């Protein structure tokens, strides 16, 4: 794989889907979606609570969207319908979050819990990029079904016994606009994580305050790569928490945000390259380093210069021009050797196969989702083909130096200090957003529990009598590795889906990993 195939922006994406090879566009007839509007503007507040309005079970149409609006979000609305997609054992819903007076449309999937949907917690899963569809998580990792590349099934997907909806209700959201089936009427995109956070808060609030069964239900934000890593989830969670404080002061309902689960992320950019060096040239991933000695010497020589420039130009005082030059230097000196090796950047134990994303399933997902029958089942309105990962969205985020200009780890510290539980987890075979880089930034994270965390001993965590990885905990912060897993650690059946599901199950139950 040529190094120019990926910018550092793309290197952090890790959960990308290839743009579907299907070129034909499908447009559903407008009369199929004559929407029924449910408007909350006339709701009365009693005892500081919104009067319960609907139950999700009241959404029964599989063809027409029902539209939800809210007086506090006059420029947002949510359209939802029932669907038979993916998991026949639970109720499934799909729809759009419409933003900016209906000019932008973000697609979502919602699966009820297989255990107790009336009482189980709610999770939201977001993939990274920036600009990559959460259909990767849905159909390649932790969703109720997985893409069938062997043509075994009749409907193109296979049942996933390790799905995270085993014990939780779960959303998969294609965001920002321009990703997956999300689109804009006039081609605009969201360009910063801060802008995206406002839309996420509006979406969850409208959904939770419309459907009464979710009032007070514990909410968990989860994802991987850019999605949870350094940017999306810490900022999304902070937006929800801060808006909760305003709502509470005004006597309005709040969202019961409980935790954030950050998988294989890049929260603190300063530790990324040191981690990659250790993965390639040390024994942090493999028992014997795979990288050539000469290339490791070159990396070792460049590393101090990279770290010093990163600290000076990107961290201590952000300088856009100099930070860009620093990232280019670090990338050229410390990443080129890996691309030359031909290895899968998401799993160091494997060679790259398939397309540039190194998994044959990625292209299959795009082809499957663009089938006319699939689009009709989902209620897709997007005039174009499914977009696994949008270069345009990525360029817009990169233009603003989104992941370099803002020290996201401080948001994580702020959440911890305010009682929000944070789980940082990483597969040990991931190179892109590797576990060493994650360990380093968590170790140096400044918060009131830092010293307690540093002196805690690592311990093995076990699934079915076998070591699954190592973990340590202090206060609201937990770090866990998943041994022998790549970036897509829930990838069925190749990685560690059973271990990942066990980890999440314990987390939701507030048990030690």
CSV table of C-alpha atoms in Angstrom, one decimal:
chain,number,residue,atom,x,y,z
A,1,UNK,CA,0.0,0.0,0.0
A,2,UNK,CA,1.4,3.3,-1.0
A,3,UNK,CA,1.8,5.8,1.9
A,4,UNK,CA,0.1,8.5,-0.1
A,5,UNK,CA,-3.1,6.4,-0.1
A,6,UNK,CA,-3.7,7.6,3.4
A,7,UNK,CA,-3.2,11.0,5.0
A,8,UNK,CA,-2.9,11.1,8.7
A,9,UNK,CA,-6.5,12.0,8.6
A,10,UNK,CA,-7.3,8.7,6.9
A,11,UNK,CA,-4.9,6.9,9.2
A,12,UNK,CA,-7.1,7.7,12.1
A,13,UNK,CA,-10.3,6.6,10.5
A,14,UNK,CA,-9.8,2.9,10.8
A,15,UNK,CA,-13.3,1.8,10.5
A,16,UNK,CA,-14.0,3.0,7.1
A,17,UNK,CA,-16.1,1.5,4.4
A,18,UNK,CA,-15.2,1.5,0.8
A,19,UNK,CA,-17.5,3.5,-1.5
A,20,UNK,CA,-19.9,1.0,-3.1
A,21,UNK,CA,-19.0,-0.1,-6.6
A,22,UNK,CA,-22.6,0.0,-7.5
A,23,UNK,CA,-23.0,3.1,-9.6
A,24,UNK,CA,-26.7,3.1,-10.3
A,25,UNK,CA,-28.7,5.5,-8.1
A,26,UNK,CA,-31.9,4.6,-6.6
A,27,UNK,CA,-34.6,7.1,-5.8
A,28,UNK,CA,-37.7,6.0,-3.9
A,29,UNK,CA,-41.0,7.6,-4.8
A,30,UNK,CA,-42.0,10.5,-2.7
A,31,UNK,CA,-45.4,9.2,-1.9
A,32,UNK,CA,-43.9,6.3,-0.1
A,33,UNK,CA,-42.8,8.7,2.7
A,34,UNK,CA,-45.7,11.0,3.3
A,35,UNK,CA,-44.8,11.8,6.8
A,36,UNK,CA,-47.0,12.0,9.8
A,37,UNK,CA,-45.7,14.8,12.0
A,38,UNK,CA,-45.7,14.6,15.8
A,39,UNK,CA,-45.1,18.1,17.1
A,40,UNK,CA,-44.0,18.6,20.8
A,41,UNK,CA,-44.6,22.3,20.7
A,42,UNK,CA,-47.9,22.1,22.5
A,43,UNK,CA,-46.6,19.8,25.3
A,44,UNK,CA,-47.1,21.1,28.8
A,45,UNK,CA,-44.5,20.9,31.5
A,46,UNK,CA,-45.7,19.5,34.8
A,47,UNK,CA,-43.6,19.2,37.9
A,48,UNK,CA,-40.5,20.1,35.7
A,49,UNK,CA,-41.1,17.2,33.4
A,50,UNK,CA,-42.4,16.9,29.8
A,51,UNK,CA,-45.7,15.1,29.7
A,52,UNK,CA,-45.1,11.6,28.2
A,53,UNK,CA,-46.0,11.7,24.6
A,54,UNK,CA,-45.5,8.4,22.7
A,55,UNK,CA,-44.2,4.9,23.1
A,56,UNK,CA,-41.8,3.7,20.4
A,57,UNK,CA,-44.1,0.7,19.8
A,58,UNK,CA,-46.7,3.2,18.4
A,59,UNK,CA,-44.4,3.5,15.3
A,60,UNK,CA,-45.8,0.7,13.2
A,61,UNK,CA,-45.5,1.8,9.6
A,62,UNK,CA,-42.8,0.2,7.6
A,63,UNK,CA,-43.2,2.5,4.7
A,64,UNK,CA,-44.1,6.0,5.9
A,65,UNK,CA,-41.8,8.0,8.2
A,66,UNK,CA,-43.4,9.7,11.2
A,67,UNK,CA,-41.9,13.0,12.0
A,68,UNK,CA,-41.0,14.3,15.5
A,69,UNK,CA,-40.3,17.9,16.3
A,70,UNK,CA,-39.4,19.7,19.5
A,71,UNK,CA,-39.9,23.4,20.6
A,72,UNK,CA,-36.3,23.7,21.8
A,73,UNK,CA,-34.9,22.5,18.5
A,74,UNK,CA,-36.9,24.4,15.8
A,75,UNK,CA,-34.3,23.6,13.1
A,76,UNK,CA,-34.1,19.9,13.9
A,77,UNK,CA,-36.6,17.1,13.5
A,78,UNK,CA,-36.5,13.3,13.5
A,79,UNK,CA,-38.2,11.0,11.1
A,80,UNK,CA,-38.6,7.3,12.1
A,81,UNK,CA,-40.3,4.2,10.8
A,82,UNK,CA,-40.3,0.5,11.6
A,83,UNK,CA,-38.1,-1.9,9.6
A,84,UNK,CA,-37.5,-5.7,9.2
A,85,UNK,CA,-33.8,-5.1,8.7
A,86,UNK,CA,-31.1,-7.4,10.1
A,87,UNK,CA,-32.5,-8.8,13.4
A,88,UNK,CA,-35.9,-10.5,13.3
A,89,UNK,CA,-35.9,-11.1,17.0
A,90,UNK,CA,-36.3,-7.5,18.0
A,91,UNK,CA,-38.0,-4.3,16.9
A,92,UNK,CA,-35.9,-2.4,14.5
A,93,UNK,CA,-36.3,1.3,13.4
A,94,UNK,CA,-34.6,3.4,10.9
A,95,UNK,CA,-34.9,7.1,10.0
A,96,UNK,CA,-33.3,10.5,9.6
A,97,UNK,CA,-32.3,13.4,11.8
A,98,UNK,CA,-33.1,16.4,9.7
A,99,UNK,CA,-30.9,19.5,10.5
A,100,UNK,CA,-31.0,23.1,9.4
A,101,UNK,CA,-34.7,23.3,8.6
A,102,UNK,CA,-34.6,20.0,6.8
A,103,UNK,CA,-31.6,20.8,4.5
A,104,UNK,CA,-29.4,18.1,5.9
A,105,UNK,CA,-30.3,14.5,6.8
A,106,UNK,CA,-28.4,12.1,9.0
A,107,UNK,CA,-29.4,8.4,8.8
A,108,UNK,CA,-29.7,6.1,11.8
A,109,UNK,CA,-30.6,2.5,12.7
A,110,UNK,CA,-32.1,1.6,16.1
A,111,UNK,CA,-32.2,-1.9,17.4
A,112,UNK,CA,-34.0,-2.8,20.6
A,113,UNK,CA,-32.3,-5.0,23.2
A,114,UNK,CA,-32.6,-8.8,22.8
A,115,UNK,CA,-32.9,-9.1,26.6
A,116,UNK,CA,-35.3,-6.5,28.1
A,117,UNK,CA,-35.8,-3.5,25.8
A,118,UNK,CA,-38.3,-1.9,28.2
A,119,UNK,CA,-35.6,-1.6,30.9
A,120,UNK,CA,-32.1,-2.1,29.3
A,121,UNK,CA,-29.7,0.8,28.8
A,122,UNK,CA,-29.4,2.7,25.6
A,123,UNK,CA,-26.1,2.9,23.6
A,124,UNK,CA,-25.1,5.0,20.6
A,125,UNK,CA,-22.3,3.7,18.3
A,126,UNK,CA,-20.4,6.0,16.0
A,127,UNK,CA,-17.6,5.1,13.7
A,128,UNK,CA,-14.6,7.3,12.9
A,129,UNK,CA,-12.9,8.9,10.0
A,130,UNK,CA,-13.7,11.6,10.3
A,131,UNK,CA,-16.4,11.0,7.8
A,132,UNK,CA,-17.0,7.2,7.9
A,133,UNK,CA,-20.2,5.3,8.2
A,134,UNK,CA,-21.3,3.5,11.3
A,135,UNK,CA,-22.5,0.7,9.1
A,136,UNK,CA,-19.0,-0.7,9.6
A,137,UNK,CA,-19.8,-1.2,13.2
A,138,UNK,CA,-23.2,-2.5,12.4
A,139,UNK,CA,-22.4,-5.0,9.7
A,140,UNK,CA,-18.7,-5.8,10.3
A,141,UNK,CA,-18.3,-5.8,14.1
A,142,UNK,CA,-20.9,-5.4,16.9
A,143,UNK,CA,-24.3,-5.2,15.1
A,144,UNK,CA,-27.1,-7.8,15.3
A,145,UNK,CA,-26.1,-9.1,11.9
A,146,UNK,CA,-22.9,-9.4,9.9
A,147,UNK,CA,-22.3,-9.1,6.2
A,148,UNK,CA,-22.3,-12.5,4.4
A,149,UNK,CA,-19.4,-12.6,2.0
A,150,UNK,CA,-19.8,-16.3,1.4
A,151,UNK,CA,-23.4,-16.2,0.1
A,152,UNK,CA,-24.6,-18.6,2.7
A,153,UNK,CA,-27.7,-16.7,3.8
A,154,UNK,CA,-30.7,-15.7,1.7
A,155,UNK,CA,-30.8,-12.0,2.7
A,156,UNK,CA,-27.1,-11.1,2.6
A,157,UNK,CA,-26.4,-11.1,6.3
A,158,UNK,CA,-25.6,-13.5,9.1
A,159,UNK,CA,-26.9,-13.6,12.7
A,160,UNK,CA,-24.3,-12.2,15.2
A,161,UNK,CA,-24.6,-13.9,18.6
A,162,UNK,CA,-22.1,-11.4,20.0
A,163,UNK,CA,-24.1,-8.3,19.1
A,164,UNK,CA,-24.0,-5.5,21.6
A,165,UNK,CA,-27.8,-5.3,21.5
A,166,UNK,CA,-27.7,-8.6,23.5
A,167,UNK,CA,-28.2,-6.5,26.6
A,168,UNK,CA,-28.7,-2.9,25.4
A,169,UNK,CA,-30.8,-0.9,23.0
A,170,UNK,CA,-28.5,0.6,20.4
A,171,UNK,CA,-28.3,3.3,17.8
A,172,UNK,CA,-26.0,3.4,14.8
A,173,UNK,CA,-25.7,6.9,13.4
A,174,UNK,CA,-24.2,7.9,10.1
A,175,UNK,CA,-22.7,11.3,10.9
A,176,UNK,CA,-21.7,13.9,9.9
A,177,UNK,CA,-23.7,14.7,6.8
A,178,UNK,CA,-22.2,13.2,3.7
A,179,UNK,CA,-21.4,9.8,5.4
A,180,UNK,CA,-23.2,6.5,4.7
A,181,UNK,CA,-26.8,7.4,3.8
A,182,UNK,CA,-26.6,10.8,5.3
A,183,UNK,CA,-26.8,13.6,2.8
A,184,UNK,CA,-27.5,17.4,2.3
A,185,UNK,CA,-29.9,18.8,-0.2
A,186,UNK,CA,-27.3,21.4,-1.3
A,187,UNK,CA,-24.1,19.4,-0.7
A,188,UNK,CA,-23.0,21.0,2.5
A,189,UNK,CA,-21.1,19.1,5.2
A,190,UNK,CA,-20.4,19.5,8.9
A,191,UNK,CA,-16.8,20.6,9.2
A,192,UNK,CA,-16.0,20.5,13.0
A,193,UNK,CA,-16.7,18.1,15.8
A,194,UNK,CA,-18.2,21.0,17.8
A,195,UNK,CA,-20.9,21.5,15.1
A,196,UNK,CA,-21.5,17.7,15.0
A,197,UNK,CA,-22.0,17.6,18.8
A,198,UNK,CA,-24.9,20.0,18.7
A,199,UNK,CA,-26.7,17.8,16.2
A,200,UNK,CA,-26.1,14.7,18.3
A,201,UNK,CA,-27.5,16.4,21.4
A,202,UNK,CA,-30.6,17.5,19.5
A,203,UNK,CA,-31.2,14.0,18.1
A,204,UNK,CA,-31.0,12.2,21.4
A,205,UNK,CA,-33.1,14.8,23.2
A,206,UNK,CA,-35.9,14.7,20.6
A,207,UNK,CA,-35.9,10.9,20.6
A,208,UNK,CA,-35.8,10.5,24.4
A,209,UNK,CA,-38.3,13.2,25.2
A,210,UNK,CA,-40.8,11.9,22.5
A,211,UNK,CA,-40.7,8.2,23.5
A,212,UNK,CA,-41.6,8.1,27.1
A,213,UNK,CA,-40.0,4.7,27.9
A,214,UNK,CA,-36.6,6.3,27.5
A,215,UNK,CA,-37.1,8.9,30.2
A,216,UNK,CA,-34.2,8.6,32.7
A,217,UNK,CA,-32.8,5.6,30.9
A,218,UNK,CA,-29.0,5.3,31.2
A,219,UNK,CA,-27.2,6.5,28.1
A,220,UNK,CA,-23.8,5.3,26.9
A,221,UNK,CA,-21.8,6.8,24.0
A,222,UNK,CA,-19.5,4.3,22.2
A,223,UNK,CA,-17.4,4.1,19.1
A,224,UNK,CA,-13.9,3.6,17.8
A,225,UNK,CA,-11.1,5.4,16.0
A,226,UNK,CA,-12.0,9.0,15.4
A,227,UNK,CA,-15.5,8.2,16.6
A,228,UNK,CA,-14.6,7.8,20.1
A,229,UNK,CA,-11.0,8.2,20.0
A,230,UNK,CA,-9.8,11.6,20.4
A,231,UNK,CA,-12.6,13.7,19.2
A,232,UNK,CA,-16.2,12.7,18.6
A,233,UNK,CA,-17.3,11.0,21.8
A,234,UNK,CA,-15.5,13.2,24.4
A,235,UNK,CA,-17.0,16.3,22.7
A,236,UNK,CA,-20.4,14.7,22.2
A,237,UNK,CA,-20.6,13.6,25.8
A,238,UNK,CA,-19.4,17.0,27.0
A,239,UNK,CA,-22.1,18.7,25.0
A,240,UNK,CA,-24.8,16.5,26.5
A,241,UNK,CA,-23.4,17.0,30.0
A,242,UNK,CA,-23.2,20.8,29.7
A,243,UNK,CA,-26.7,21.0,28.2
A,244,UNK,CA,-28.0,18.9,31.0
A,245,UNK,CA,-26.8,21.5,33.5
A,246,UNK,CA,-28.8,24.2,31.7
A,247,UNK,CA,-31.9,22.0,31.5
A,248,UNK,CA,-31.6,21.1,35.2
A,249,UNK,CA,-31.4,24.7,36.2
A,250,UNK,CA,-34.5,25.5,34.1
A,251,UNK,CA,-36.5,22.6,35.5
A,252,UNK,CA,-36.4,20.6,32.3
A,253,UNK,CA,-35.8,16.9,31.6
A,254,UNK,CA,-32.1,15.8,31.3
A,255,UNK,CA,-30.4,12.9,29.5
A,256,UNK,CA,-29.1,10.3,31.9
A,257,UNK,CA,-25.5,10.2,30.5
A,258,UNK,CA,-23.7,7.4,32.3
A,259,UNK,CA,-20.5,6.6,30.4
A,260,UNK,CA,-18.3,6.9,27.3
A,261,UNK,CA,-16.6,3.8,25.7
A,262,UNK,CA,-13.6,4.8,23.6
A,263,UNK,CA,-12.1,2.0,21.5
A,264,UNK,CA,-8.8,2.2,19.7
A,265,UNK,CA,-8.8,5.9,19.6
A,266,UNK,CA,-6.4,8.8,19.2
A,267,UNK,CA,-7.4,11.1,22.0
A,268,UNK,CA,-3.9,12.7,22.5
A,269,UNK,CA,-2.1,13.0,19.2
A,270,UNK,CA,1.3,13.5,21.0
A,271,UNK,CA,1.5,9.8,21.8
A,272,UNK,CA,0.6,8.3,18.5
A,273,UNK,CA,4.0,8.0,16.8
A,274,UNK,CA,5.8,6.7,19.9
A,275,UNK,CA,3.1,4.0,20.1
A,276,UNK,CA,3.5,3.1,16.5
A,277,UNK,CA,7.3,2.7,16.9
A,278,UNK,CA,6.8,0.3,19.8
A,279,UNK,CA,4.3,-1.7,17.8
A,280,UNK,CA,6.6,-2.1,14.8
A,281,UNK,CA,10.0,-2.2,16.4
A,282,UNK,CA,9.3,-3.5,19.9
A,283,UNK,CA,7.4,-6.4,21.4
A,284,UNK,CA,4.2,-4.5,22.3
A,285,UNK,CA,2.2,-6.5,19.7
A,286,UNK,CA,4.3,-9.4,18.4
A,287,UNK,CA,6.8,-11.5,20.3
A,288,UNK,CA,9.4,-10.7,17.6
A,289,UNK,CA,9.4,-7.3,15.8
A,290,UNK,CA,8.5,-7.6,12.2
A,291,UNK,CA,10.0,-4.3,10.9
A,292,UNK,CA,13.4,-4.2,9.3
A,293,UNK,CA,16.2,-3.1,11.6
A,294,UNK,CA,17.3,-0.3,9.3
A,295,UNK,CA,13.9,1.2,9.2
A,296,UNK,CA,13.6,0.9,13.0
A,297,UNK,CA,16.8,2.8,13.3
A,298,UNK,CA,15.5,5.5,11.1
A,299,UNK,CA,12.3,5.7,13.1
A,300,UNK,CA,14.2,5.8,16.4
A,301,UNK,CA,16.4,8.7,15.1
A,302,UNK,CA,13.4,10.7,13.9
A,303,UNK,CA,11.2,10.1,16.9
A,304,UNK,CA,12.7,12.7,19.3
A,305,UNK,CA,12.5,15.4,16.6
A,306,UNK,CA,8.9,14.5,15.9
A,307,UNK,CA,7.9,14.5,19.5
A,308,UNK,CA,9.6,17.9,20.1
A,309,UNK,CA,8.0,19.5,17.1
A,310,UNK,CA,4.7,18.1,18.0
A,311,UNK,CA,4.9,19.5,21.5
A,312,UNK,CA,6.0,22.9,20.3
A,313,UNK,CA,3.8,23.4,17.2
A,314,UNK,CA,0.6,21.3,18.0
A,315,UNK,CA,0.3,21.1,21.7
A,316,UNK,CA,1.9,23.8,23.8
A,317,UNK,CA,0.8,26.5,21.4
A,318,UNK,CA,-1.1,25.5,18.3
A,319,UNK,CA,0.3,26.9,15.1
A,320,UNK,CA,-1.7,25.7,12.1
A,321,UNK,CA,1.1,26.0,9.5
A,322,UNK,CA,3.8,24.6,11.6
A,323,UNK,CA,1.6,21.8,13.0
A,324,UNK,CA,0.8,20.7,9.5
A,325,UNK,CA,4.5,20.6,8.6
A,326,UNK,CA,5.1,18.6,11.8
A,327,UNK,CA,2.5,16.1,11.0
A,328,UNK,CA,3.9,15.7,7.5
A,329,UNK,CA,7.4,15.1,8.9
A,330,UNK,CA,6.3,12.6,11.5
A,331,UNK,CA,4.1,10.8,9.1
A,332,UNK,CA,6.8,10.5,6.4
A,333,UNK,CA,9.5,9.4,8.9
A,334,UNK,CA,7.5,7.2,11.2
A,335,UNK,CA,4.7,5.7,9.1
A,336,UNK,CA,6.2,5.1,5.6
A,337,UNK,CA,7.9,1.9,6.7
A,338,UNK,CA,4.6,0.4,7.7
A,339,UNK,CA,2.9,1.1,4.5
A,340,UNK,CA,5.8,-0.4,2.6
A,341,UNK,CA,5.4,-3.6,4.6
A,342,UNK,CA,2.0,-4.4,3.0
A,343,UNK,CA,0.6,-5.2,6.4
A,344,UNK,CA,-3.0,-4.5,7.5
A,345,UNK,CA,-2.8,-1.2,9.5
A,346,UNK,CA,-5.7,-2.4,11.6
A,347,UNK,CA,-4.2,-5.8,12.4
A,348,UNK,CA,-0.5,-6.1,12.5
A,349,UNK,CA,-0.6,-9.9,12.4
A,350,UNK,CA,-2.2,-9.9,8.9
A,351,UNK,CA,-1.3,-8.7,5.4
A,352,UNK,CA,-3.5,-6.3,3.7
A,353,UNK,CA,-6.1,-7.9,1.4
A,354,UNK,CA,-9.0,-6.7,-0.6
A,355,UNK,CA,-9.2,-3.0,-1.2
A,356,UNK,CA,-7.2,-0.2,0.4
A,357,UNK,CA,-9.1,-0.7,3.6
A,358,UNK,CA,-7.6,-4.3,3.8
A,359,UNK,CA,-10.9,-6.1,4.4
A,360,UNK,CA,-12.9,-7.7,1.5
A,361,UNK,CA,-16.1,-7.2,3.6
A,362,UNK,CA,-16.0,-3.5,3.3
A,363,UNK,CA,-16.8,-3.4,-0.4
A,364,UNK,CA,-19.4,-6.1,0.2
A,365,UNK,CA,-21.2,-3.9,2.7
A,366,UNK,CA,-21.5,-1.0,0.3
A,367,UNK,CA,-22.8,-3.3,-2.4
A,368,UNK,CA,-25.3,-4.9,-0.1
A,369,UNK,CA,-26.6,-1.6,1.3
A,370,UNK,CA,-27.0,-0.2,-2.2
A,371,UNK,CA,-29.3,-3.0,-3.4
A,372,UNK,CA,-32.7,-1.6,-4.2
A,373,UNK,CA,-34.3,-4.1,-1.9
A,374,UNK,CA,-32.1,-3.1,1.0
A,375,UNK,CA,-32.6,0.6,0.4
A,376,UNK,CA,-36.4,0.1,0.3
A,377,UNK,CA,-36.3,-1.9,3.5
A,378,UNK,CA,-34.3,0.8,5.3
A,379,UNK,CA,-36.3,3.7,3.8
A,380,UNK,CA,-33.2,5.3,2.2
A,381,UNK,CA,-33.9,8.7,0.5
A,382,UNK,CA,-30.3,9.6,-0.3
A,383,UNK,CA,-30.1,10.4,-4.1
A,384,UNK,CA,-26.6,9.0,-4.3
A,385,UNK,CA,-25.0,5.7,-3.5
A,386,UNK,CA,-24.0,4.6,0.0
A,387,UNK,CA,-20.7,6.4,1.1
A,388,UNK,CA,-18.6,4.2,3.3
A,389,UNK,CA,-16.1,7.0,3.9
A,390,UNK,CA,-16.4,10.5,2.5
A,391,UNK,CA,-13.1,12.1,1.4
A,392,UNK,CA,-14.9,15.5,1.2
A,393,UNK,CA,-16.0,15.3,4.9
A,394,UNK,CA,-12.5,14.2,5.8
A,395,UNK,CA,-10.9,17.1,3.9
A,396,UNK,CA,-13.3,19.6,5.6
A,397,UNK,CA,-12.3,18.3,9.1
A,398,UNK,CA,-8.7,18.3,8.1
A,399,UNK,CA,-8.9,21.9,6.8
A,400,UNK,CA,-9.8,23.0,10.3
A,401,UNK,CA,-7.1,20.8,11.8
A,402,UNK,CA,-9.9,19.4,13.9
A,403,UNK,CA,-8.0,16.7,15.8
A,404,UNK,CA,-4.8,18.7,16.3
A,405,UNK,CA,-6.2,22.1,17.2
A,406,UNK,CA,-8.1,21.0,20.3
A,407,UNK,CA,-6.6,18.9,23.1
A,408,UNK,CA,-9.5,16.4,23.5
A,409,UNK,CA,-8.0,14.6,26.5
A,410,UNK,CA,-9.1,17.6,28.6
A,411,UNK,CA,-12.7,16.8,27.7
A,412,UNK,CA,-12.1,13.3,29.0
A,413,UNK,CA,-10.7,14.6,32.2
A,414,UNK,CA,-13.7,17.0,32.6
A,415,UNK,CA,-16.1,14.1,32.2
A,416,UNK,CA,-14.3,12.0,34.8
A,417,UNK,CA,-14.3,14.9,37.3
A,418,UNK,CA,-18.1,15.2,36.8
A,419,UNK,CA,-18.9,11.5,37.5
A,420,UNK,CA,-19.1,10.2,34.0
A,421,UNK,CA,-17.5,6.7,33.7
A,422,UNK,CA,-14.9,6.3,30.9
A,423,UNK,CA,-13.7,3.0,29.4
A,424,UNK,CA,-10.6,3.2,27.2
A,425,UNK,CA,-10.1,-0.1,25.4
A,426,UNK,CA,-7.8,-1.3,22.6
A,427,UNK,CA,-6.9,-4.4,20.7
A,428,UNK,CA,-3.2,-5.2,21.0
A,429,UNK,CA,-2.7,-5.9,17.2
A,430,UNK,CA,-3.9,-2.5,16.1
A,431,UNK,CA,-1.2,-0.3,14.5
A,432,UNK,CA,-3.3,2.8,13.6
A,433,UNK,CA,-4.6,3.8,17.0
A,434,UNK,CA,-2.6,1.4,19.0
A,435,UNK,CA,-2.9,0.4,22.6
A,436,UNK,CA,0.6,1.7,23.5
A,437,UNK,CA,-0.4,5.3,22.4
A,438,UNK,CA,-3.6,4.9,24.4
A,439,UNK,CA,-1.8,3.7,27.5
A,440,UNK,CA,0.6,6.6,27.3
A,441,UNK,CA,-2.0,9.4,27.1
A,442,UNK,CA,-4.2,7.8,29.8
A,443,UNK,CA,-1.1,7.6,32.1
A,444,UNK,CA,-0.4,11.3,31.7
A,445,UNK,CA,-4.0,12.5,31.8
A,446,UNK,CA,-4.3,15.2,34.5
A,447,UNK,CA,-7.3,14.6,36.7
A,448,UNK,CA,-8.0,14.1,40.4
A,449,UNK,CA,-7.6,10.3,40.1
A,450,UNK,CA,-4.3,10.3,38.2
A,451,UNK,CA,-2.0,9.3,41.0
A,452,UNK,CA,-4.3,6.6,42.2
A,453,UNK,CA,-4.5,5.2,38.6
A,454,UNK,CA,-0.8,5.2,38.1
A,455,UNK,CA,-0.1,3.2,41.2
A,456,UNK,CA,-2.8,0.6,40.5
A,457,UNK,CA,-1.5,-2.8,39.3
A,458,UNK,CA,-2.4,-4.3,36.0
A,459,UNK,CA,-4.4,-7.5,36.2
A,460,UNK,CA,-5.5,-10.1,33.8
A,461,UNK,CA,-9.2,-10.2,32.8
A,462,UNK,CA,-10.7,-13.5,31.8
A,463,UNK,CA,-13.5,-14.7,29.6
A,464,UNK,CA,-14.5,-18.4,29.8
A,465,UNK,CA,-11.4,-19.2,31.8
A,466,UNK,CA,-9.0,-17.7,29.2
A,467,UNK,CA,-7.0,-14.5,29.5
A,468,UNK,CA,-8.7,-11.9,27.4
A,469,UNK,CA,-6.3,-9.0,28.1
A,470,UNK,CA,-5.1,-6.7,30.9
A,471,UNK,CA,-6.9,-4.0,32.7
A,472,UNK,CA,-6.6,-1.4,35.5
A,473,UNK,CA,-9.0,1.0,37.1
A,474,UNK,CA,-9.2,4.0,39.3
A,475,UNK,CA,-12.4,5.9,40.1
A,476,UNK,CA,-14.5,6.3,37.0
A,477,UNK,CA,-11.6,5.5,34.6
A,478,UNK,CA,-11.0,2.0,33.3
A,479,UNK,CA,-8.3,0.9,30.7
A,480,UNK,CA,-8.5,-2.5,29.1
A,481,UNK,CA,-6.5,-4.3,26.4
A,482,UNK,CA,-8.0,-7.1,24.3
A,483,UNK,CA,-5.2,-9.5,23.6
A,484,UNK,CA,-4.7,-10.6,20.0
A,485,UNK,CA,-7.4,-8.3,18.6
A,486,UNK,CA,-7.0,-5.7,15.9
A,487,UNK,CA,-8.7,-2.4,15.5
A,488,UNK,CA,-12.0,-4.0,14.5
A,489,UNK,CA,-11.8,-6.2,17.5
A,490,UNK,CA,-15.5,-7.2,17.3
A,491,UNK,CA,-15.0,-8.4,13.7
A,492,UNK,CA,-16.9,-11.6,13.4
A,493,UNK,CA,-15.4,-14.2,13.4
A,494,UNK,CA,-11.8,-13.2,12.9
A,495,UNK,CA,-11.0,-11.1,16.0
A,496,UNK,CA,-12.4,-11.2,19.5
A,497,UNK,CA,-16.1,-10.6,19.4
A,498,UNK,CA,-16.9,-12.8,22.4
A,499,UNK,CA,-14.3,-11.0,24.6
A,500,UNK,CA,-15.5,-7.6,23.4
A,501,UNK,CA,-19.1,-8.4,24.1
A,502,UNK,CA,-18.2,-9.8,27.6
A,503,UNK,CA,-16.3,-6.5,28.3
A,504,UNK,CA,-19.3,-4.4,27.4
A,505,UNK,CA,-21.7,-6.6,29.3
A,506,UNK,CA,-19.6,-6.1,32.5
A,507,UNK,CA,-19.3,-2.4,31.8
A,508,UNK,CA,-23.1,-1.9,31.5
A,509,UNK,CA,-23.6,-3.9,34.7
A,510,UNK,CA,-21.0,-1.6,36.5
A,511,UNK,CA,-18.8,-4.6,37.2
A,512,UNK,CA,-15.0,-4.7,37.0
A,513,UNK,CA,-13.8,-5.7,33.6
